[in-house]
Structure formats: structure tokens, C-alpha cells
Tab-separated table of C-alpha atoms and ligand atoms in Angstrom:
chain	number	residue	atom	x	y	z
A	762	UNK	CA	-1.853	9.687	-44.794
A	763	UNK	CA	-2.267	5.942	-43.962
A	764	UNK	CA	-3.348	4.164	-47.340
A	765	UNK	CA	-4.385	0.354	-47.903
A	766	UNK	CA	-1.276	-0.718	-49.445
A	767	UNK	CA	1.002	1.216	-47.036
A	768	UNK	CA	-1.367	-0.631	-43.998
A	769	UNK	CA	-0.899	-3.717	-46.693
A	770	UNK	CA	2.751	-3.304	-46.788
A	771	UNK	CA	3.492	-3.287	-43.309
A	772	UNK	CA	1.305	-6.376	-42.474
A	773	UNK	CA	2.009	-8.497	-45.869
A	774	UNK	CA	5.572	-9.926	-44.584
A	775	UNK	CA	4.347	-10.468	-41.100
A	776	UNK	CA	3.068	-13.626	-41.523
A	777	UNK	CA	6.599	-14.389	-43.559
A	778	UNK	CA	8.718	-12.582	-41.004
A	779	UNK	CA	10.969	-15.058	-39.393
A	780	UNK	CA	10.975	-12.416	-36.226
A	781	UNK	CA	7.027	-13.232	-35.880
A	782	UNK	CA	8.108	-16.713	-36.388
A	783	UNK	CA	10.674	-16.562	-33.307
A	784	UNK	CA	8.111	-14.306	-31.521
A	785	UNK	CA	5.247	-17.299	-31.624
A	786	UNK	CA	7.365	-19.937	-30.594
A	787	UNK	CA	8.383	-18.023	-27.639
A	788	UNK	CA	4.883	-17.148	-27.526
A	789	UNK	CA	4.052	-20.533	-26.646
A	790	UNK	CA	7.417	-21.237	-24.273
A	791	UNK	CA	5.141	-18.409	-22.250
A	792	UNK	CA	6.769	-17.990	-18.703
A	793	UNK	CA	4.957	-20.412	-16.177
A	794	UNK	CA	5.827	-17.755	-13.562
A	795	UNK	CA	6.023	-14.114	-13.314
A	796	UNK	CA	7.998	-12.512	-10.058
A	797	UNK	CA	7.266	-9.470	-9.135
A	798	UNK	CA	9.696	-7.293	-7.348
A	799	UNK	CA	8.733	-3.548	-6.254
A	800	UNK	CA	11.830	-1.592	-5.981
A	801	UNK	CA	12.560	1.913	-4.353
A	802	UNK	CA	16.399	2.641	-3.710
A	803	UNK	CA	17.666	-1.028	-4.723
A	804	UNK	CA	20.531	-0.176	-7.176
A	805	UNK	CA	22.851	-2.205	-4.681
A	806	UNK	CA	20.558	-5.303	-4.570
A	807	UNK	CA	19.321	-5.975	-8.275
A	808	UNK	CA	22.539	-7.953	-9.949
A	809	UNK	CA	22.631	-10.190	-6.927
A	810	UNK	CA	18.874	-10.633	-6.605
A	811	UNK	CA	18.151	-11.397	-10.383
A	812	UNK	CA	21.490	-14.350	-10.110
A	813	UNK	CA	19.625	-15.895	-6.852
A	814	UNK	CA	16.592	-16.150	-9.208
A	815	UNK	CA	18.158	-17.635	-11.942
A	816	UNK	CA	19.878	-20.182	-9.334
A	817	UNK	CA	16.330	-20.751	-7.660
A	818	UNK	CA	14.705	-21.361	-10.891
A	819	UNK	CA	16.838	-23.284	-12.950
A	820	UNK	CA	14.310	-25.762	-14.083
A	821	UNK	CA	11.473	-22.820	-14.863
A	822	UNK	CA	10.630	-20.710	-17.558
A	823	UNK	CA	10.269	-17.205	-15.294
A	824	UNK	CA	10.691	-13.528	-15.764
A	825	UNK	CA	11.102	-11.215	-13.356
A	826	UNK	CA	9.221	-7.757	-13.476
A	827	UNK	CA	10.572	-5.211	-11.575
A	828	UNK	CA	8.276	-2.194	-11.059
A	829	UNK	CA	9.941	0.712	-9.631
A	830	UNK	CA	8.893	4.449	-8.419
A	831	UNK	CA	11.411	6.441	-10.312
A	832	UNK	CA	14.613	5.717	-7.620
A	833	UNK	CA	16.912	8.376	-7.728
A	834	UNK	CA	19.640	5.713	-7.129
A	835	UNK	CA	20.188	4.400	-10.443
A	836	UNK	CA	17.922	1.387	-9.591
A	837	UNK	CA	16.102	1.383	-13.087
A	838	UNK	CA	19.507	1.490	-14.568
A	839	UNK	CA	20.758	-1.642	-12.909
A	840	UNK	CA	17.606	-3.452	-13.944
A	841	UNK	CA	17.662	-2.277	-17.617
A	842	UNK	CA	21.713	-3.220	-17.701
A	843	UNK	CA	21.028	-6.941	-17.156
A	844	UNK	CA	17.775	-6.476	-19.067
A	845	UNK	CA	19.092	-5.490	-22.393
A	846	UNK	CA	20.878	-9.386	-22.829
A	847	UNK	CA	18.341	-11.328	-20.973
A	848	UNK	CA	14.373	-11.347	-22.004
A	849	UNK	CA	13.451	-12.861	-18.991
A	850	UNK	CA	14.320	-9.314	-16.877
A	851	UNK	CA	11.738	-6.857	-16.999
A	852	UNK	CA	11.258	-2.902	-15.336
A	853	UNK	CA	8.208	-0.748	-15.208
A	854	UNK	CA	9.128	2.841	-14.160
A	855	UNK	CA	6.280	4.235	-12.206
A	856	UNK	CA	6.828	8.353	-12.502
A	857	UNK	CA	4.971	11.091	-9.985
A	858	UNK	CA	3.581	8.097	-7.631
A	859	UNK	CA	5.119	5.838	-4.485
A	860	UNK	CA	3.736	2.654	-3.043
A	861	UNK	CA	4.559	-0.902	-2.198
A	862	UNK	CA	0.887	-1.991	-2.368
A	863	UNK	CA	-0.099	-0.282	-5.900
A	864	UNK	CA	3.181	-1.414	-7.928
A	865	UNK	CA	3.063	-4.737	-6.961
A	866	UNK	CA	-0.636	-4.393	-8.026
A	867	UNK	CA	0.890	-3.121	-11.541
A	868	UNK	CA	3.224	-5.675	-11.787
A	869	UNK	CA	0.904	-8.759	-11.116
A	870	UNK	CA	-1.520	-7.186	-13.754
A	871	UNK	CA	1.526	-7.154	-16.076
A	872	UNK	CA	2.482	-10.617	-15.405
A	873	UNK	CA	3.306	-13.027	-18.864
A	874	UNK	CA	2.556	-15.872	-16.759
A	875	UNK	CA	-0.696	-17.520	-15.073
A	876	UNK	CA	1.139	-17.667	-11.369
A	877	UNK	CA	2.796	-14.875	-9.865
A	878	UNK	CA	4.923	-14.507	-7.144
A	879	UNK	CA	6.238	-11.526	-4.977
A	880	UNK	CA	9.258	-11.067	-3.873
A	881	UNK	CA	11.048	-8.599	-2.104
A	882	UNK	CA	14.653	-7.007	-3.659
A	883	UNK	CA	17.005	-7.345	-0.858
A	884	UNK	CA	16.948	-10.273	-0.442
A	885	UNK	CA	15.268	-10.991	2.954
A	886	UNK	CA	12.645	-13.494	1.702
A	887	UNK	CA	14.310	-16.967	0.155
A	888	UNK	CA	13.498	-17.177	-3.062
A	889	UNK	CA	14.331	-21.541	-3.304
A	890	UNK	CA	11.268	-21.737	-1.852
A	891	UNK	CA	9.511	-20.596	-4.763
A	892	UNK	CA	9.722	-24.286	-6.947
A	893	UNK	CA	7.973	-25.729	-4.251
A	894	UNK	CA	4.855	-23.087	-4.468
A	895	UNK	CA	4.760	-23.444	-7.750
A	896	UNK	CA	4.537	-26.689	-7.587
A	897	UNK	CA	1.668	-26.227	-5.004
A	898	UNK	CA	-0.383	-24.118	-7.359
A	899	UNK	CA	0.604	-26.159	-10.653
A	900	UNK	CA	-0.664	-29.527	-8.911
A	901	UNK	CA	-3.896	-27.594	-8.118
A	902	UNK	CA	-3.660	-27.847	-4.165
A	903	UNK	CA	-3.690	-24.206	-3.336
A	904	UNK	CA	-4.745	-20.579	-5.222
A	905	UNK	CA	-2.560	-18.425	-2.708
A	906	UNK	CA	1.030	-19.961	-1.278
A	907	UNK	CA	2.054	-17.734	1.403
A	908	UNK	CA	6.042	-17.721	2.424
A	909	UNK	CA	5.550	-17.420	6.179
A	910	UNK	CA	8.230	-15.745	8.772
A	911	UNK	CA	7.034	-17.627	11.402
A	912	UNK	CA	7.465	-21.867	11.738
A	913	UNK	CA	6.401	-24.079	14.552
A	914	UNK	CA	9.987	-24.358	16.118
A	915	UNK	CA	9.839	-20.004	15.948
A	916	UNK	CA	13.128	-20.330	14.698
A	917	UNK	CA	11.972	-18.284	11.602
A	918	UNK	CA	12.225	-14.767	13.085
A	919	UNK	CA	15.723	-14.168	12.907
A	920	UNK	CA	15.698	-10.887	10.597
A	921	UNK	CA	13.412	-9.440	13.089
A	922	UNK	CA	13.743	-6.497	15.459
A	923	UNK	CA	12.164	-7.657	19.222
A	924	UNK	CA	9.862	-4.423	18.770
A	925	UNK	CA	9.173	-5.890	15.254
A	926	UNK	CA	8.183	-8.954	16.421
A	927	UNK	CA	6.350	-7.689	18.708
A	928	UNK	CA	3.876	-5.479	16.769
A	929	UNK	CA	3.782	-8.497	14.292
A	930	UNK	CA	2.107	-10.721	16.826
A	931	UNK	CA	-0.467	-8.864	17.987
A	932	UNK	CA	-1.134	-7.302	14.236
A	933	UNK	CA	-1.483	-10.773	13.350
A	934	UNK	CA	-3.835	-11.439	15.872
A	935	UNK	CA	-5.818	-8.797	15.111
A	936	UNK	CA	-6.157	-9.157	11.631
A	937	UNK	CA	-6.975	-12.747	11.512
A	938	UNK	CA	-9.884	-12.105	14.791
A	939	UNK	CA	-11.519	-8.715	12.448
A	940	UNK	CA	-11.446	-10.944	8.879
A	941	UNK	CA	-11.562	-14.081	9.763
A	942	UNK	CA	-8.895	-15.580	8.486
A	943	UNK	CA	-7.028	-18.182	10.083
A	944	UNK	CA	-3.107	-17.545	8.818
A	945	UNK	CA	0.095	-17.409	10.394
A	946	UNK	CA	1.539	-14.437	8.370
A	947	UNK	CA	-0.871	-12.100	6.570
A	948	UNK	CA	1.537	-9.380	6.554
A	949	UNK	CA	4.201	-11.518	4.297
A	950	UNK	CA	5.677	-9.324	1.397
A	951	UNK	CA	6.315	-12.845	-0.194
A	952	UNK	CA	3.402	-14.877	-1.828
A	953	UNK	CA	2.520	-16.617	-4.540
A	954	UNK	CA	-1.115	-16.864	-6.441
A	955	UNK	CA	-2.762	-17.289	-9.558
A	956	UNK	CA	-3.194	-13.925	-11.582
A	957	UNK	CA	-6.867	-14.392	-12.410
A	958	UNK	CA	-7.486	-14.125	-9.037
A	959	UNK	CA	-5.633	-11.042	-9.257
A	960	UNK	CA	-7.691	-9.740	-12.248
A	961	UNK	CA	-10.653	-10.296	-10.389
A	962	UNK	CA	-10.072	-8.509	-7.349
A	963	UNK	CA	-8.020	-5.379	-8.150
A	964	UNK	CA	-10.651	-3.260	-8.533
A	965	UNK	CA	-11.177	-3.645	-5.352
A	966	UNK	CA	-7.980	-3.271	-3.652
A	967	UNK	CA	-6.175	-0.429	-2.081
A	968	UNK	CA	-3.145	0.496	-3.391
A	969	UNK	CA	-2.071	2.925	-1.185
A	970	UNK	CA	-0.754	0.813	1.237
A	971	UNK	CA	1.361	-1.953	2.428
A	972	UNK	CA	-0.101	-4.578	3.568
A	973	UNK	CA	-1.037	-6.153	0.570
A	974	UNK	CA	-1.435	-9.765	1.307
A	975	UNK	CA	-3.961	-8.819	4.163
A	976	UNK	CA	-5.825	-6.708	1.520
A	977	UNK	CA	-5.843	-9.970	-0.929
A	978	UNK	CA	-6.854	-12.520	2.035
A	979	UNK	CA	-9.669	-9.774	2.634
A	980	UNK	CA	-10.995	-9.465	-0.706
A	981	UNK	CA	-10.694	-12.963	-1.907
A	982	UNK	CA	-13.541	-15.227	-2.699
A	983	UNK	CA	-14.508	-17.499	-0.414
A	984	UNK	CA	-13.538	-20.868	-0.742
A	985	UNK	CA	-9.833	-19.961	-1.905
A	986	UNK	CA	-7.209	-22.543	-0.947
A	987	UNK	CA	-4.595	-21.067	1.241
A	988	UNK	CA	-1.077	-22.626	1.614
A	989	UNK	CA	1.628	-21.543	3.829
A	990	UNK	CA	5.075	-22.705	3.982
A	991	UNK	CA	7.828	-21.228	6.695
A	992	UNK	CA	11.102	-20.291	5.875
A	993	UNK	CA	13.766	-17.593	7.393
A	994	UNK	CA	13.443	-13.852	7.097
A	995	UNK	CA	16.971	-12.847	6.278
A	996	UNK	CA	18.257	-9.601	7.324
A	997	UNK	CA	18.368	-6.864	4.364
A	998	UNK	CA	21.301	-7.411	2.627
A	999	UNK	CA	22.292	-3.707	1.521
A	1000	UNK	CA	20.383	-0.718	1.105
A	1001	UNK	CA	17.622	1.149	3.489
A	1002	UNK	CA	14.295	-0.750	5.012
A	1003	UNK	CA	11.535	2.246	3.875
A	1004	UNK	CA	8.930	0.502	5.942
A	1005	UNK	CA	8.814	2.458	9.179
A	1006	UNK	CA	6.563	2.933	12.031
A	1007	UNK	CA	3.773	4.613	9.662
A	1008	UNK	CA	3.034	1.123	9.052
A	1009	UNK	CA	1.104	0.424	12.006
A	1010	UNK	CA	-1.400	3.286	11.290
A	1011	UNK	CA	-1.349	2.300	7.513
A	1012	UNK	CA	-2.269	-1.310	8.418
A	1013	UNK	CA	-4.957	0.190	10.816
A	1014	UNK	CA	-6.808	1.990	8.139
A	1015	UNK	CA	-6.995	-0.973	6.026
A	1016	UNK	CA	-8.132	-3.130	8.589
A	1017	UNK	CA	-11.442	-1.040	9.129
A	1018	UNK	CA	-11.730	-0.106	5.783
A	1019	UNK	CA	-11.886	-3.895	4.748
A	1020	UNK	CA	-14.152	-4.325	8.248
A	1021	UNK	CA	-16.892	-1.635	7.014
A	1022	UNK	CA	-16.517	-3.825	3.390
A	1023	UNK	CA	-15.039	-1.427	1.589
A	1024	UNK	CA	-17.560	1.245	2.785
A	1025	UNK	CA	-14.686	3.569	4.689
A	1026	UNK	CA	-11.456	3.668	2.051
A	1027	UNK	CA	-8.087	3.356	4.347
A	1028	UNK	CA	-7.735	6.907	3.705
A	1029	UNK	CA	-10.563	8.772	5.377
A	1030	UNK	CA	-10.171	6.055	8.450
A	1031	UNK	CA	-6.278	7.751	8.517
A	1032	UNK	CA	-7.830	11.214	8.086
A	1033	UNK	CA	-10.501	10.271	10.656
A	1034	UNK	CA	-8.149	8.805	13.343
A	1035	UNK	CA	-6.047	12.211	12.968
A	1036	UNK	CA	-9.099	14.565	13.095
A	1037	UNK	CA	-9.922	12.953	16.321
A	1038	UNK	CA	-6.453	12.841	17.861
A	1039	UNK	CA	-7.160	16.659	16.984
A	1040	UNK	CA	-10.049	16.913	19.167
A	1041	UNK	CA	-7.688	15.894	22.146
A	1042	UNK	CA	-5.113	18.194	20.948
A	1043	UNK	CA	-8.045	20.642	20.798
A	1044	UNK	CA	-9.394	19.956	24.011
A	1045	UNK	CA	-5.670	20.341	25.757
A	1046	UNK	CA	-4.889	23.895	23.588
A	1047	UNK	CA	-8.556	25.297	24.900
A	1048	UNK	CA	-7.702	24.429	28.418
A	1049	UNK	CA	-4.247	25.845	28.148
A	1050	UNK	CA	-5.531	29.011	27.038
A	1051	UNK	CA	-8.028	29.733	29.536
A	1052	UNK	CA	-5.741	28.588	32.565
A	1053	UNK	CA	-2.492	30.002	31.432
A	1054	UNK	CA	-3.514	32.879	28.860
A	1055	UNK	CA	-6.417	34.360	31.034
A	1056	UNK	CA	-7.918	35.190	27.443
A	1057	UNK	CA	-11.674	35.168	26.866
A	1058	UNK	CA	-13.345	32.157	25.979
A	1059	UNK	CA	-13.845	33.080	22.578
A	1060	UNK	CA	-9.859	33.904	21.741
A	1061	UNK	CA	-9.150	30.751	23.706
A	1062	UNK	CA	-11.113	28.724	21.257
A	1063	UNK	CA	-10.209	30.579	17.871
A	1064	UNK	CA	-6.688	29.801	19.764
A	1065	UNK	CA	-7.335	26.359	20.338
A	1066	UNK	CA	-9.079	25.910	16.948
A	1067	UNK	CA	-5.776	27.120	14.787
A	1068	UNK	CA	-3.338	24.796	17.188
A	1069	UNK	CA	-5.657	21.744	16.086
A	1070	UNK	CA	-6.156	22.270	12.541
A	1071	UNK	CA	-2.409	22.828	12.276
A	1072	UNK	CA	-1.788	19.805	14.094
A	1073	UNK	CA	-3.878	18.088	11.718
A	1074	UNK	CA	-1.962	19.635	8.888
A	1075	UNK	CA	1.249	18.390	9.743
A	1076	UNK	CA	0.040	15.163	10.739
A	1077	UNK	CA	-2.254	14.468	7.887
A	1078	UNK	CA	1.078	15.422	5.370
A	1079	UNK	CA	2.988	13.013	6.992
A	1080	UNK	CA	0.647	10.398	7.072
A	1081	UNK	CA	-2.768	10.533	5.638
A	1082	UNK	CA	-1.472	12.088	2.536
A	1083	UNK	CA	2.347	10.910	2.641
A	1084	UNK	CA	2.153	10.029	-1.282
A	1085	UNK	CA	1.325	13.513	-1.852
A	1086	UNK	CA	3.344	15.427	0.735
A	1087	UNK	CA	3.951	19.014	0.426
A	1088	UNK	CA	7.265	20.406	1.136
A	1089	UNK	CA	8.634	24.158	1.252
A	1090	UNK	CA	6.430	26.704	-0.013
A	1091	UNK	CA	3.797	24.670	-0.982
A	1092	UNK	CA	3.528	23.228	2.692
A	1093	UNK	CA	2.736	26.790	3.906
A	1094	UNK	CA	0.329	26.935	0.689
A	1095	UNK	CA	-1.574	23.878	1.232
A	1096	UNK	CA	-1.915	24.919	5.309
A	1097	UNK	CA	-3.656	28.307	4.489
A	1098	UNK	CA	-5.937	25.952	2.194
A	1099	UNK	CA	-6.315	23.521	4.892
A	1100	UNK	CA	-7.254	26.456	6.991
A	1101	UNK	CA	-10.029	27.651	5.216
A	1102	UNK	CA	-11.027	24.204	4.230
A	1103	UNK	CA	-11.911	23.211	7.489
A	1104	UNK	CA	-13.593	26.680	8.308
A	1105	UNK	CA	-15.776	25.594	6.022
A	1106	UNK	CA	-15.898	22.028	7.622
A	1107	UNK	CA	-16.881	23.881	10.628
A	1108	UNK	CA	-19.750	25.935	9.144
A	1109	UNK	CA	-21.472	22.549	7.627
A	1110	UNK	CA	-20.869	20.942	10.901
A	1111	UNK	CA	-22.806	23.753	13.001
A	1112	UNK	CA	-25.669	23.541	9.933
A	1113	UNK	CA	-26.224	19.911	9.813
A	1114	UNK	CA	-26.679	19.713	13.520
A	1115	UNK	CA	-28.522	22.193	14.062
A	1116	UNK	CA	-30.539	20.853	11.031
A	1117	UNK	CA	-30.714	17.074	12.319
A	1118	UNK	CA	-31.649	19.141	16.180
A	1119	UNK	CA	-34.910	20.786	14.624
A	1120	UNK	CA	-36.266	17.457	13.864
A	1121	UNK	CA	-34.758	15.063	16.556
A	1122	UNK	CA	-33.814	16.932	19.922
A	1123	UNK	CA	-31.264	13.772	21.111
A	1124	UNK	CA	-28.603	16.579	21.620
A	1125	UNK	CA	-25.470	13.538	20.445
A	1126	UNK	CA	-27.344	12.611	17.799
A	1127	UNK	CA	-27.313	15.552	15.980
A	1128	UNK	CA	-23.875	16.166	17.215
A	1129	UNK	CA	-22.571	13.021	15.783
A	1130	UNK	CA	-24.327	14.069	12.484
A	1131	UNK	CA	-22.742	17.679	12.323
A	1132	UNK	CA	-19.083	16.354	13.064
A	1133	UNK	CA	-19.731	13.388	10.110
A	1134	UNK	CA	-20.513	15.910	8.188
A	1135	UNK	CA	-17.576	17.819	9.007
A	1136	UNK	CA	-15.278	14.845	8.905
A	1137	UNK	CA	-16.625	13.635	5.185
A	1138	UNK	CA	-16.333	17.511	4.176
A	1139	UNK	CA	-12.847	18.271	5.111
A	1140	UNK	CA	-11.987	15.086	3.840
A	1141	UNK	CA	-13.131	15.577	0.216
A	1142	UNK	CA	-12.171	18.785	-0.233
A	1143	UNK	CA	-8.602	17.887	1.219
A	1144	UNK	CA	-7.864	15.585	-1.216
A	1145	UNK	CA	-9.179	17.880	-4.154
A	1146	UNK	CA	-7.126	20.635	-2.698
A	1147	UNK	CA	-4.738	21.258	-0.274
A	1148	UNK	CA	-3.266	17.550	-1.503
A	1149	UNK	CA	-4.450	17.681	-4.786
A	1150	UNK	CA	-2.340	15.167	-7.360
B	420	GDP	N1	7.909	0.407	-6.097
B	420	GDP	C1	8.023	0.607	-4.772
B	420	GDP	N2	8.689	-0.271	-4.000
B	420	GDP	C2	8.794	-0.029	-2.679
B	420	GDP	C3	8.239	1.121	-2.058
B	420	GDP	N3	8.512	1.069	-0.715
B	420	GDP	C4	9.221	-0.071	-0.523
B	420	GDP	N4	9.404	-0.729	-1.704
B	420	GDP	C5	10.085	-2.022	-1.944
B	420	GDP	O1	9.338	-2.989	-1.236
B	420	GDP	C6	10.196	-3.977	-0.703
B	420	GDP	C7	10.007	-4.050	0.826
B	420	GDP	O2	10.474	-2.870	1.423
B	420	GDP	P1	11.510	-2.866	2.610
B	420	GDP	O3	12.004	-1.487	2.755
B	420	GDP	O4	12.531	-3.954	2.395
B	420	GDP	O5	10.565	-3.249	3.817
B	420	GDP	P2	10.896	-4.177	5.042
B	420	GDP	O6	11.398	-5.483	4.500
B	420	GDP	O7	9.597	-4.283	5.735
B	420	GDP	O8	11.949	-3.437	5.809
B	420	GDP	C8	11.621	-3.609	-1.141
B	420	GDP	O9	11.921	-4.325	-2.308
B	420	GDP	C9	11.494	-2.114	-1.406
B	420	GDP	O10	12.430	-1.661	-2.355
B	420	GDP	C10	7.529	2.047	-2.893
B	420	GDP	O11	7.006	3.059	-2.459
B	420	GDP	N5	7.459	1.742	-4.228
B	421	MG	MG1	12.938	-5.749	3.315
């Protein structure tokens, strides 16, 4: 049982303690600058990455937090090594969950220090840029300091791919036409901001994703001061990129999710895109049947119906739901599920149109209603249960 005096006799030589002492003074030598580093599969990088900070930012109280998804390559280990002699070198271990967007997220929340940056581990971002934004956001010129890959002369693209550079262009075009934004990089992993605009808008971020700049630039107040300053992408220094072509689809669904406002989360616009890439797939499967098989119309389209939904499956596990992904057994588990699930999908579908078609006869209109319906159905129930956390 907790009594008074034992409660008394912990707290009494507090105030005394010469630990709580030390602990206020560094209380006020707070860091003036958190960096955040998300890690998955970086064993190889950390030593070398936490030096170049401690190079970059000799004349800075910093600490680095390093939040990483449970690597199975020792990474957390590294990072705890060169934590356990130096204060400044933090780790959050993130079990049961991946994502780029959502630790950094954690991290930022985390931070010691009113300015955070982020910073990639391996290396590929320059991290002696980051006294001058400080400096930028300490002399109160800008909220958000952006480290952009691209710089007048172009000569800042080295560490890309051509296909990379590419897809970057016209993704950057894109983004900045649909949000109105007028910035040279908003797909930069590397930034720097004040955390209380951070506090403000995470509830209202996604943190599935990747693109997490975009998704800040998006949600931002208006009338935040943007700053962006160039500087060359190196190439990865050791270790695996994990960013792949999923990207492009990931950075779709945020983009209309953040163009509906928030209405549409970047997961049903994934789920969405792949249900109608399934009504191609459909389409193709029913035709197939009925000029190949010579089946009936009706076995063509139970046919067609089983080659779509599976389709969908695999599709949706790889990419809709890639957190979550189901492997061995459960795969074939969470297909029968999906199976049934969208059975039902297709019952509501056929009920809400032909609802919607006994009051308004405009034949798409109550189609468009029926496979909504459908769409928002299939897409609930999914996550509850075939990829269910
Ligand atoms: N915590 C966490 N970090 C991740 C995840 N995916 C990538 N990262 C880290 O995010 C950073 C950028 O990823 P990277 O693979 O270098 O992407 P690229 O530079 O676009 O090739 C690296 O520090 C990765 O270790 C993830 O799912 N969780
Ligand atoms: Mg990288």
C-alpha cells in the first residue's frame, strides 16, 4: 500500500537531490534542435550518420531521435550502443507497425526542442546544411526550411535514377497545380520546421504514407513562411532504398485525399483506384469467357466475378493494405473473407440502386449510387476484417 510518508519519502530529497539539480540545469541547456531520423534496415549507416551530425552541429545543442520499426538488422542496437555514453542520441522502437510518414510523425511529437529537422539515415541528404535552416527559423524568416534536390544550375540531381527524375518532375508538377503550392521539392525527405506547427496539424495528417512534406505543405495554415535551400542528393551510402515504385500510387492517394480536404482518406482512394482497375480486369475475364469458354452468360460472369475480386485481393495486399499484408495461410484466409465480403458488397450495391431507381429513373445515377455503396462497403468491412490489425 502507498502511504503519505512512503509518497513523502520518495519526494522529500528531490528537491535536495543533486541528480534533480543536474537534471534542471540541463533542463534549461534544452536542445535548440531535435533531428529526426526514421530508420528501417540502417544498422550499417547509424555510427557514421550520428559522427556527420556531431561534425554538422558543432556549435548546437541537438539530439537526434531515431524512431525505428523493429529492424531485424540490429539497427536499434547500433543506435542504443552510441546512445548509452551520449544523451544527445535517442531511439524509439515502433513494434507491429511500418511507415516513413507515421514515425517521423512520432518522432517530431517527441522532439526536446522547438525546431525539428528530418533527416534521412544513409546519408543522401547533407546534413551541413542544417546550421543554416536553423538559423532561418531562429531569425524568424521562415516556419518550414525545405532542403531541395533540385537548384537553378540542375546540378543537384546527381543521386537520381533518369526514371527517378523523371516521375519527380511531373509529381512535382502535379502536386504544386492540385494544392497550390508553389515549391520546388515537396517530396523532400529533408526539412526543417517549428514543432508547434507540428502539434497543430497531426491530427490531421496521414501517416500511412510517404510523402510527408506534401502532406505538411497541404495541411498547413495559410500564411506559413516557406524557405527552400538546394543542395546535392547523395547516393545511399550502404544499405537498401525501401522506397519503390508503390510510391507513385501512395503519393496518388494522398494527393486526392488532401484535394477532397480530407473527405476521401489516402486509403479508400488506393482501394478505390484498385476496385476500378478491377472492373477492367472484370470486363476482360467476362469477355474471355464467353468467346473462348462458350459458357453461359451466367457462369461467365460468376467466372469473371471470382478473377476480379481475386485480382483485387492480391493487389489490395500489396498495396492498399501493404502495412498489414497477409502472408501464407492467412493470405488464403483473408481471400475467402474478401470473398464473401464483397458478395456482400455486391448485394448492397444491387439494393441501393435499385432503391435510388424507384425514386429517380436516371438509370447512371442510381448506378453510381449502388457501386458507392459497394465501394464504401467493401472498404469498411476490409479493413475490419480480412486486414484487420
Ligand atoms: N521507421 C521507418 N523508417 C523507414 C521506413 N521506410 C523507410 N524508412 C527510412 O526512411 C528513410 C528513407 O528511405 P529510403 O529507403 O532511403 O528512401 P529513398 O531515399 O527514397 O530511396 C531511410 O532512413 C529509411 O531507413 C519505415 O517503414 N519505417
Ligand atoms: Mg534514401
Amino acid at each position: 500500500m502507498v502511504t503519505s510518508e512512503t509518497l513523502t519519502g520518495i519526494s522529500a530529497p528531490d528537491t535536495a537531490s543533486p541528480a534533480i539539480g543536474s537534471l534542471r540545469a540541463a533542463g534549461n541547456a534544452r536542445p535548440q534542435l531535435t533531428v529526426v531520423i526514421p530508420t528501417y534496415c540502417e544498422a550499417g549507416n547509424i555510427a557514421a550518420m550520428i559522427a556527420a551530425l556531431d561534425a554538422a552541429l558543432a556549435s548546437i545543442r541537438w539530439e537526434v531521435i531515431f524512431v525505428d520499426d523493429d529492424s531485424p538488422d540490429g539497427t536499434m542496437s547500433a543506435i542504443r550502443a552510441i546512445g548509452a555514453n551520449d544523451p544527445r542520441v535517442r531511439a524509439m522502437r515502433r513494434v507491429g507497425r511500418r511507415g516513413l510518414a507515421g514515425a517521423v510523425i512520432e518522432g517530431m511529437l517527441a522532439s526536446g526542442a522547438d525546431i525539428v529537422a528530418v533527416v534521412d539515415a544513409d546519408l543522401q541528404h547533407d546534413e551541413k546544411l542544417l546550421p543554416r535552416m536553423l538559423s532561418e527559423i531562429e531569425a524568424g524568416g521562415a516556419d518550414i526550411v525545405i532542403g531541395t534536390r533540385y537548384s537553378q544550375s540542375g546540378e543537384a540531381r546527381e543521386g537520381f535514377s533518369t526514371a527517378r527524375r523523371i516521375s519527380s518532375t511531373l509529381a512535382t508538377a502535379l502536386s504544386n497545380l492540385l494544392l497550390r503550392t508553389n515549391v520546388s521539392d515537396p517530396m523532400s525527405g529533408f526539412f526543417m520546421l517549428k514543432r508547434s506547427l507540428i502539434d497543430t496539424i497531426a491530427p490531421s495528417l496521414s501517416p500511412g504514407g510517404f510523402k510527408l512534406l506534401l502532406d505538411i505543405l497541404a495541411s498547413a495554415p495559410s500564411g506559413v513562411r516557406i524557405r527552400e535551400i538546394p543542395y546535392v542528393f547523395r547516393p545511399r551510402r550502404v544499405g537498401k532504398s525501401k522506397l519503390d515504385g508503390i510510391v507513385i500510387a501512395d503519393f496518388l492517394g494522398l494527393l486526392l485525399a488532401k484535394v477532397s480536404g480530407n473527405l476521401l482518406p489516402p486509403r479508400f482512394v488506393l482501394f478505390a483506384l484498385v476496385g476500378s482497375l478491377g472492373l477492367v480486369i472484370h470486363l476482360f475475364a467476362l469477355r474471355s469467357a464467353l468467346h473462348f469458354g462458350g459458357t453461359s452468360f451466367n457462369v461467365a460472369q460468376i467466372f469473371a466475378s471470382f478473377v476480379a475480386m481475386t485480382f483485387n485481393f492480391f493487389l489490395n495486399n500489396v498495396l492498399t493494405f501493404r502495412d498489414r499484408r497477409l502472408s501464407g495461410f492467412e493470405a488464403i484466409k483473408g481471400l475467402l473473407i474478401f470473398y464473401v465480403v464483397c458478395s456482400v458488397g455486391a448485394l448492397a450495391n444491387i439494393g441501393v440502386a435499385d432503391l435510388v431507381y424507384s425514386h429517380d429513373t436516371t438509370w447512371w445515377r442510381a448506378g453510381i449510387a449502388g457501386a458507392l455503396m459497394a465501394a464504401v462497403f467493401n472498404y469498411a468491412v476490409s479493413s475490419a476484417f480480412t486486414w484487420r490489425r
